[in-house]
mmCIF file with all atom_site columns, C-alpha atoms in Angstrom:
data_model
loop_
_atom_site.group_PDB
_atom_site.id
_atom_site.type_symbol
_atom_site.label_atom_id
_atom_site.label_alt_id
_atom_site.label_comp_id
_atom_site.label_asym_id
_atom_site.label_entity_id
_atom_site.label_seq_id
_atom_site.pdbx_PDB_ins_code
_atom_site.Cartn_x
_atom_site.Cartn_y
_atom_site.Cartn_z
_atom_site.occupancy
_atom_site.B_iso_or_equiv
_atom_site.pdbx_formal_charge
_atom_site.auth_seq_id
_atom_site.auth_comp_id
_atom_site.auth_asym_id
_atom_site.auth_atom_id
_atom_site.pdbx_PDB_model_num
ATOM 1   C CA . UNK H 1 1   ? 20.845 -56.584 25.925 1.00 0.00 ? 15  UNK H CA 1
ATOM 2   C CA . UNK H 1 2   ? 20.516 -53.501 23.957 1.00 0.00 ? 16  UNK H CA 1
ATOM 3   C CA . UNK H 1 3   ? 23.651 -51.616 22.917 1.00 0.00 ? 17  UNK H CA 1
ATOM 4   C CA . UNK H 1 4   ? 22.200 -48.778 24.988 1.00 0.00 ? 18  UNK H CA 1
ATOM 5   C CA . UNK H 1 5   ? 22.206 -50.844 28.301 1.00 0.00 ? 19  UNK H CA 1
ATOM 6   C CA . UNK H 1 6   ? 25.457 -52.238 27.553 1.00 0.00 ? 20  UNK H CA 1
ATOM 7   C CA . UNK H 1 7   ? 26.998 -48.418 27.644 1.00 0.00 ? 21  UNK H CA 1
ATOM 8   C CA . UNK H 1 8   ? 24.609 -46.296 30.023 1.00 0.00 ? 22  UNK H CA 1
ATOM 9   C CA . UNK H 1 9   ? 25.991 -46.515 33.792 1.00 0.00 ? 23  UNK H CA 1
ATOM 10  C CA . UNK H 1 10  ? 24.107 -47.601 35.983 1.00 0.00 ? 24  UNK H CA 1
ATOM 11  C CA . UNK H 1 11  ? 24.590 -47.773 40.115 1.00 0.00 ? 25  UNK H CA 1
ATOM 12  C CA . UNK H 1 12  ? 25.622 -51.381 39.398 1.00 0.00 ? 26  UNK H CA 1
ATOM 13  C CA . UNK H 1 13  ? 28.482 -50.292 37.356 1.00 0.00 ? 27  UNK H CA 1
ATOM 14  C CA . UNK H 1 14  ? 29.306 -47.541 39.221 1.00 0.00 ? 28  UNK H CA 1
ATOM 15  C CA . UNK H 1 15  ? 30.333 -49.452 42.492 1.00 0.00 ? 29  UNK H CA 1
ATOM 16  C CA . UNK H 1 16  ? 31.904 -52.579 40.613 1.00 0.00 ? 30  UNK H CA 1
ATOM 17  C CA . UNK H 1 17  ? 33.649 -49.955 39.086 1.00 0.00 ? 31  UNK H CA 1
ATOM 18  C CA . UNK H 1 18  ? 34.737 -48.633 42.701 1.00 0.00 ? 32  UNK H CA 1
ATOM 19  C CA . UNK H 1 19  ? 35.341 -51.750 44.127 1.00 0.00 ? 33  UNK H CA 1
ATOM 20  C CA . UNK H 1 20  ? 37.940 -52.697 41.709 1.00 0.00 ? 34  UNK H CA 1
ATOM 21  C CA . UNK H 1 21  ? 39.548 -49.273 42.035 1.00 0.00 ? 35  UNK H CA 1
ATOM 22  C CA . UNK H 1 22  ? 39.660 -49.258 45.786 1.00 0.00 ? 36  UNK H CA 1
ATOM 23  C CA . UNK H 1 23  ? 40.999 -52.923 45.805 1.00 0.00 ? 37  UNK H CA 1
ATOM 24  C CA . UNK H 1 24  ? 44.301 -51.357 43.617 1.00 0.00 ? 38  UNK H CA 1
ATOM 25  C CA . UNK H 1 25  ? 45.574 -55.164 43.563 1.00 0.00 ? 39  UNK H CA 1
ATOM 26  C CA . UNK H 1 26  ? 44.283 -56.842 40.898 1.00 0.00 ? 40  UNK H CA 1
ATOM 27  C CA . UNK H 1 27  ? 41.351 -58.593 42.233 1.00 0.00 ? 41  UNK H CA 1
ATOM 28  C CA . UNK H 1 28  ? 39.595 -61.498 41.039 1.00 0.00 ? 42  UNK H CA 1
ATOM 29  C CA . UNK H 1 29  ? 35.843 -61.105 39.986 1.00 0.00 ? 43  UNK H CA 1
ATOM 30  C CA . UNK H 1 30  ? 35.185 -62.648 43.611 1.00 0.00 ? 44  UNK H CA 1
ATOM 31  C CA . UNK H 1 31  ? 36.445 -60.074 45.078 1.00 0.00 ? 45  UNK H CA 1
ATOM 32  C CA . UNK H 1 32  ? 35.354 -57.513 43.476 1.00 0.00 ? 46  UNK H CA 1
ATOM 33  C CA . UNK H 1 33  ? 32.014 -59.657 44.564 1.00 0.00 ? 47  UNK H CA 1
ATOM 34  C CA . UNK H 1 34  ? 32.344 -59.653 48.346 1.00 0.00 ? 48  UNK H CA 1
ATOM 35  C CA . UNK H 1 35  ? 33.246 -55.765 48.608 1.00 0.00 ? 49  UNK H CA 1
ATOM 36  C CA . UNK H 1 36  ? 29.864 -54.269 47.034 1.00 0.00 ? 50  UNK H CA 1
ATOM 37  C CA . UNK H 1 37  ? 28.191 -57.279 48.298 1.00 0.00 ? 51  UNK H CA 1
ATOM 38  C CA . UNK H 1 38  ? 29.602 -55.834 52.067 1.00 0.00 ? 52  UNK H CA 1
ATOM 39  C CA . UNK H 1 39  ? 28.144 -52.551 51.059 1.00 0.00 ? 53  UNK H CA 1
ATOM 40  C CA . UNK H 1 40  ? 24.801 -54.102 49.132 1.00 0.00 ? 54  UNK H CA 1
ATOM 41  C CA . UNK H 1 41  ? 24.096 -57.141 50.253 1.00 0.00 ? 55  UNK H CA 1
ATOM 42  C CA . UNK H 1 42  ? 21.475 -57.867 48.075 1.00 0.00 ? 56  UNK H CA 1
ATOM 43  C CA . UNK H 1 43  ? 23.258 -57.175 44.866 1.00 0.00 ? 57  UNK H CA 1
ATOM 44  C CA . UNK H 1 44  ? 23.765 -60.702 42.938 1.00 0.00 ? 58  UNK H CA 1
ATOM 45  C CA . UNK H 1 45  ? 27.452 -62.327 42.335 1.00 0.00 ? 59  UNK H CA 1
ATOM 46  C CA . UNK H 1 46  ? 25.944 -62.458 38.232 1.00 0.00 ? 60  UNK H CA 1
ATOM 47  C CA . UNK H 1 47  ? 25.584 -58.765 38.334 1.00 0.00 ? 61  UNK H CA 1
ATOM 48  C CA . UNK H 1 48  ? 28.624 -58.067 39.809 1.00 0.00 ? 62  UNK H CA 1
ATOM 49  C CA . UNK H 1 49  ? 30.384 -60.562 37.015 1.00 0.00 ? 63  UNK H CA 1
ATOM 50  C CA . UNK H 1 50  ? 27.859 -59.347 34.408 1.00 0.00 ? 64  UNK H CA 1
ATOM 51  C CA . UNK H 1 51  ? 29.368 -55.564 34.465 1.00 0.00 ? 65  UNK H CA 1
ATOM 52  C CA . UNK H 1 52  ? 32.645 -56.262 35.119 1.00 0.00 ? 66  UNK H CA 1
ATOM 53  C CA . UNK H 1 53  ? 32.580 -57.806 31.665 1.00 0.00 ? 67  UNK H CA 1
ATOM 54  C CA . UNK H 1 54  ? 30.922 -54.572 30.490 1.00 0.00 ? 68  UNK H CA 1
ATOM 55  C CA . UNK H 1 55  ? 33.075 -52.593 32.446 1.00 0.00 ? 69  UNK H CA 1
ATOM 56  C CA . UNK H 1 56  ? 36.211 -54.503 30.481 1.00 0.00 ? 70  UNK H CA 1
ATOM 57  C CA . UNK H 1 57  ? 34.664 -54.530 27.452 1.00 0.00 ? 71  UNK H CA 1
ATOM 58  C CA . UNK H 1 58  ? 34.152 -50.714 27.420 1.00 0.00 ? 72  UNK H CA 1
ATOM 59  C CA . UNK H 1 59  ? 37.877 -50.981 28.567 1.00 0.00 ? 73  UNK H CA 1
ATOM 60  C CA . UNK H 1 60  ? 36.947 -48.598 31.760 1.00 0.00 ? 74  UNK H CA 1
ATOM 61  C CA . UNK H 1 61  ? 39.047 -51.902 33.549 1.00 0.00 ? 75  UNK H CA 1
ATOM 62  C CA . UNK H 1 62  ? 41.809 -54.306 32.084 1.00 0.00 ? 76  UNK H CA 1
ATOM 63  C CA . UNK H 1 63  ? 40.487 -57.932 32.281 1.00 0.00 ? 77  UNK H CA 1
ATOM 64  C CA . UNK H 1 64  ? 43.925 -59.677 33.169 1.00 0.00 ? 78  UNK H CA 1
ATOM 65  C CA . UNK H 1 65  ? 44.200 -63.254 32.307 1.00 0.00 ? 79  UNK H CA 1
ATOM 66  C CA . UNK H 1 66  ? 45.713 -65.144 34.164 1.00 0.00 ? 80  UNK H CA 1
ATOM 67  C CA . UNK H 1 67  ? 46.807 -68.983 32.862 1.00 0.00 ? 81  UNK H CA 1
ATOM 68  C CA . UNK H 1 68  ? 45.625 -71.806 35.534 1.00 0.00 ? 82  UNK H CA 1
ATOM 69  C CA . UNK H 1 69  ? 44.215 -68.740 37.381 1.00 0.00 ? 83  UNK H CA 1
ATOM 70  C CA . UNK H 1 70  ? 41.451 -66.465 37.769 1.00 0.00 ? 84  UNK H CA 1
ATOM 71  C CA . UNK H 1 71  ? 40.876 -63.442 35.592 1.00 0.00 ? 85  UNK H CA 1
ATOM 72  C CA . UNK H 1 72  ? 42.119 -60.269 37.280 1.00 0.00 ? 86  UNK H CA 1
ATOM 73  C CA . UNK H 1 73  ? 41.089 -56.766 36.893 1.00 0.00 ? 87  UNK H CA 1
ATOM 74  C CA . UNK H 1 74  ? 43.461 -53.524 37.038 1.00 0.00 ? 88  UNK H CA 1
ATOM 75  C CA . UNK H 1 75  ? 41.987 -50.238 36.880 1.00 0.00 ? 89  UNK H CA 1
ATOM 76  C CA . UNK H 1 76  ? 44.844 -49.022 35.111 1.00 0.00 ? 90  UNK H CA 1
ATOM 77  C CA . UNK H 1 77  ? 43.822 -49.565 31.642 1.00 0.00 ? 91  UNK H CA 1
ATOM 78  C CA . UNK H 1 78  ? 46.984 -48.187 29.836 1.00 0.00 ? 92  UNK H CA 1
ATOM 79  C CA . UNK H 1 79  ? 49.447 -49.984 28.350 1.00 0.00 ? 93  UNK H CA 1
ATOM 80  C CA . UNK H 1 80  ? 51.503 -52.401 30.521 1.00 0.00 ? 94  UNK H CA 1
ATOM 81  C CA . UNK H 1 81  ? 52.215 -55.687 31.992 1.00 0.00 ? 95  UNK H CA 1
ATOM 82  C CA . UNK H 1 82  ? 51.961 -57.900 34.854 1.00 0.00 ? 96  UNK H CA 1
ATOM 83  C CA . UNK H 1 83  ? 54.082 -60.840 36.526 1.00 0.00 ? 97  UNK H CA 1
ATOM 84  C CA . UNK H 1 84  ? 52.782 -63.156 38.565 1.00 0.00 ? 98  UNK H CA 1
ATOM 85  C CA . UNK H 1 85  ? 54.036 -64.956 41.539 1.00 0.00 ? 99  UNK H CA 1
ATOM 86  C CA . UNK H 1 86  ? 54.030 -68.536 41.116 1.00 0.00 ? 100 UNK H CA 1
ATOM 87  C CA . UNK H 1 87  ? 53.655 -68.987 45.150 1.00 0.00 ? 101 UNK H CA 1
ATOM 88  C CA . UNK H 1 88  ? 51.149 -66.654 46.427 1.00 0.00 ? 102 UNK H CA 1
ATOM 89  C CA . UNK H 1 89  ? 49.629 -65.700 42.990 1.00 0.00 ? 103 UNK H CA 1
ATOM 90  C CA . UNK H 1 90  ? 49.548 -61.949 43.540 1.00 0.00 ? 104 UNK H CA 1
ATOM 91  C CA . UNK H 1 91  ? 49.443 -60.099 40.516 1.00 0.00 ? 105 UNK H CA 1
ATOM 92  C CA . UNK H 1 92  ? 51.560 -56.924 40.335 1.00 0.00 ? 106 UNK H CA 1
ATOM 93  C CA . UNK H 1 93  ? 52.118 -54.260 37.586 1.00 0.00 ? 107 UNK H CA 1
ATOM 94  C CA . UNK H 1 94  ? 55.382 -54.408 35.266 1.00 0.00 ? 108 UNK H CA 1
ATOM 95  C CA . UNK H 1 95  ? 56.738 -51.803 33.491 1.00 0.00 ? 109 UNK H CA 1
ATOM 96  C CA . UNK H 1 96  ? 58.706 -51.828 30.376 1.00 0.00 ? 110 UNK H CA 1
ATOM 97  C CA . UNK H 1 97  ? 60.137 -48.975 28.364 1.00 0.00 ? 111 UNK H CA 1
ATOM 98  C CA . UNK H 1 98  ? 59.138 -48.824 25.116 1.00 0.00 ? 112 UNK H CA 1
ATOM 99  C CA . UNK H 1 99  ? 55.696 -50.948 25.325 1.00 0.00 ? 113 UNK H CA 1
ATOM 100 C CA . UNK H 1 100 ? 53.803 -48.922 23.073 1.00 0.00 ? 114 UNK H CA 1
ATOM 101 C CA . UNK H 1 101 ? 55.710 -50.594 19.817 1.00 0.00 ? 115 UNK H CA 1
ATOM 102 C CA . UNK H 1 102 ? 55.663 -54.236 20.471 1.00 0.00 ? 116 UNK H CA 1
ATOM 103 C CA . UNK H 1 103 ? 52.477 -54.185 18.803 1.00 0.00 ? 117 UNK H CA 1
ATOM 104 C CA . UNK H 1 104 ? 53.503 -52.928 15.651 1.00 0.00 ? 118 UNK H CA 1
ATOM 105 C CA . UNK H 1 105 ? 56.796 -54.809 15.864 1.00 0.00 ? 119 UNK H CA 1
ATOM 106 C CA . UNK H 1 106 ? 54.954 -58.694 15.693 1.00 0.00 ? 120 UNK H CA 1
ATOM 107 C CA . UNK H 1 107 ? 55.320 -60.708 12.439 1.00 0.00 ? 121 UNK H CA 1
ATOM 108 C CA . UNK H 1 108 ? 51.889 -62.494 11.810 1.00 0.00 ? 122 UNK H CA 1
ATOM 109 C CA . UNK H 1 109 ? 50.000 -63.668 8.900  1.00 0.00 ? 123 UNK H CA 1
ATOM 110 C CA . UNK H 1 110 ? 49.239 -61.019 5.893  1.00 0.00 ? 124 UNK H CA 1
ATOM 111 C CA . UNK H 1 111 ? 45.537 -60.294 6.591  1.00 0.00 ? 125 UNK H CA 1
ATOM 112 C CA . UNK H 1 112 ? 45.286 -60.596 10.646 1.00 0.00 ? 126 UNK H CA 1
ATOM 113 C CA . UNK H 1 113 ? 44.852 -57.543 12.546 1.00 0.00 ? 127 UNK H CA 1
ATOM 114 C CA . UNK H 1 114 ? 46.403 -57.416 15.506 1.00 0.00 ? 128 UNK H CA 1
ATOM 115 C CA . UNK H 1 115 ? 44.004 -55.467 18.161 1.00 0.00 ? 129 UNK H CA 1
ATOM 116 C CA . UNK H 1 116 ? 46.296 -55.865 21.615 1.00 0.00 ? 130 UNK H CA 1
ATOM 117 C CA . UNK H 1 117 ? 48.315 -57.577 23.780 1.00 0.00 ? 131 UNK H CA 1
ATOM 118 C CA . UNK H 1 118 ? 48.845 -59.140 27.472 1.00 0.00 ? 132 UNK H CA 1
ATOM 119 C CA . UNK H 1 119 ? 52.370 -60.424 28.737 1.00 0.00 ? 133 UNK H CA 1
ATOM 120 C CA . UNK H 1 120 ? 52.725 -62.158 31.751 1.00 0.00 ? 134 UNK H CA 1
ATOM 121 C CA . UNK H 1 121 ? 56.036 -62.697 33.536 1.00 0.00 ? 135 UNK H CA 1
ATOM 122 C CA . UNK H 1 122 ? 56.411 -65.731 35.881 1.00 0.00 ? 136 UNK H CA 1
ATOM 123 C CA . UNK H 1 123 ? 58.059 -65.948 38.558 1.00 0.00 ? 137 UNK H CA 1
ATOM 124 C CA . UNK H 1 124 ? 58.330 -65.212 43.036 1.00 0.00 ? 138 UNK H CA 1
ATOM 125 C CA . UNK H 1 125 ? 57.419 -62.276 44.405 1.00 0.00 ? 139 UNK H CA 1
ATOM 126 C CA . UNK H 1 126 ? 59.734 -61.019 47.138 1.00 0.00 ? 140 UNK H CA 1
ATOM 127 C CA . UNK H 1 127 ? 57.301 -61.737 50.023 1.00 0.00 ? 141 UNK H CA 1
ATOM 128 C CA . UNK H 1 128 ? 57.621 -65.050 48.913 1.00 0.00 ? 142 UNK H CA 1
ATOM 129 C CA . UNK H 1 129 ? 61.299 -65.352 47.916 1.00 0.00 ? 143 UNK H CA 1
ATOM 130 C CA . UNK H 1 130 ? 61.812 -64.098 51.462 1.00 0.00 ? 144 UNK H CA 1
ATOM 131 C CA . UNK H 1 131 ? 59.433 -66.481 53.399 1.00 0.00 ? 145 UNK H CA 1
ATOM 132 C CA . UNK H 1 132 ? 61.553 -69.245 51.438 1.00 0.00 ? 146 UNK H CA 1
ATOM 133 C CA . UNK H 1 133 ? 58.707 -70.666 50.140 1.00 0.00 ? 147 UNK H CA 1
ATOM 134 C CA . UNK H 1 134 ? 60.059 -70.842 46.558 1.00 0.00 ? 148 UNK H CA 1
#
């Protein structure tokens, strides 16, 4: 792929782009899948998967991962974190005061650059906690 078609948008892009927006809850590349293949049924799951990778690469979406999970995808691309419900598995946005430093607060090796971050908190979600299923 050229470095041109890796940055144009295309119609593709545009509604995986969408669909992860108008999902707001940190969907999995599935379903990103199944809402612009509801609207475009013939549009491939590998195209859908192909931009979203673009998409997070670009960093026009947050690729969320998620240990012993499926990658998520926020369209909030700022700086921030994300717990995770250990019952359920829904993903939902943390914020933390302060987040812009922790960066340039970690010790590591002389030479290694560090280019980002991704905390995730563990834990029930109140839905759950509630439902007693914890």
């Amino acid at each position: 792929m050229t470095e041109h078609a890796a940055t144009r948008n295309t119609i593709q892009r545009t509604l995986v782009l969408d669909a992860v927006r108008s999902l707001r809850s940190h969907p999995t590349s599935a379903d990103v899948y199944d809402v612009v293949s509801r609207k475009h049924p013939g549009i491939s799951r590998a195209t859908v998967y192909r931009n979203l990778g673009v998409l997070a690469a670009r960093g026009d979406v947050l690729r969320v991962e998620v240990p012993g999970g499926a990658d998520r995808y926020d369209f909030r691309n700022d700086v921030h974190y994300h717990a995770r419900c250990r019952v359920c598995g829904a993903v939902v946005d943390v914020e933390v005061p302060e987040v812009q430093q922790l960066s340039g607060c970690a010790q590591v090796p002389d030479g290694f650059i560090v280019e980002g971050h991704q905390v995730m908190f563990n834990g029930v979600c109140a839905k759950c906690a509630q439902g007693s299923n914890a």
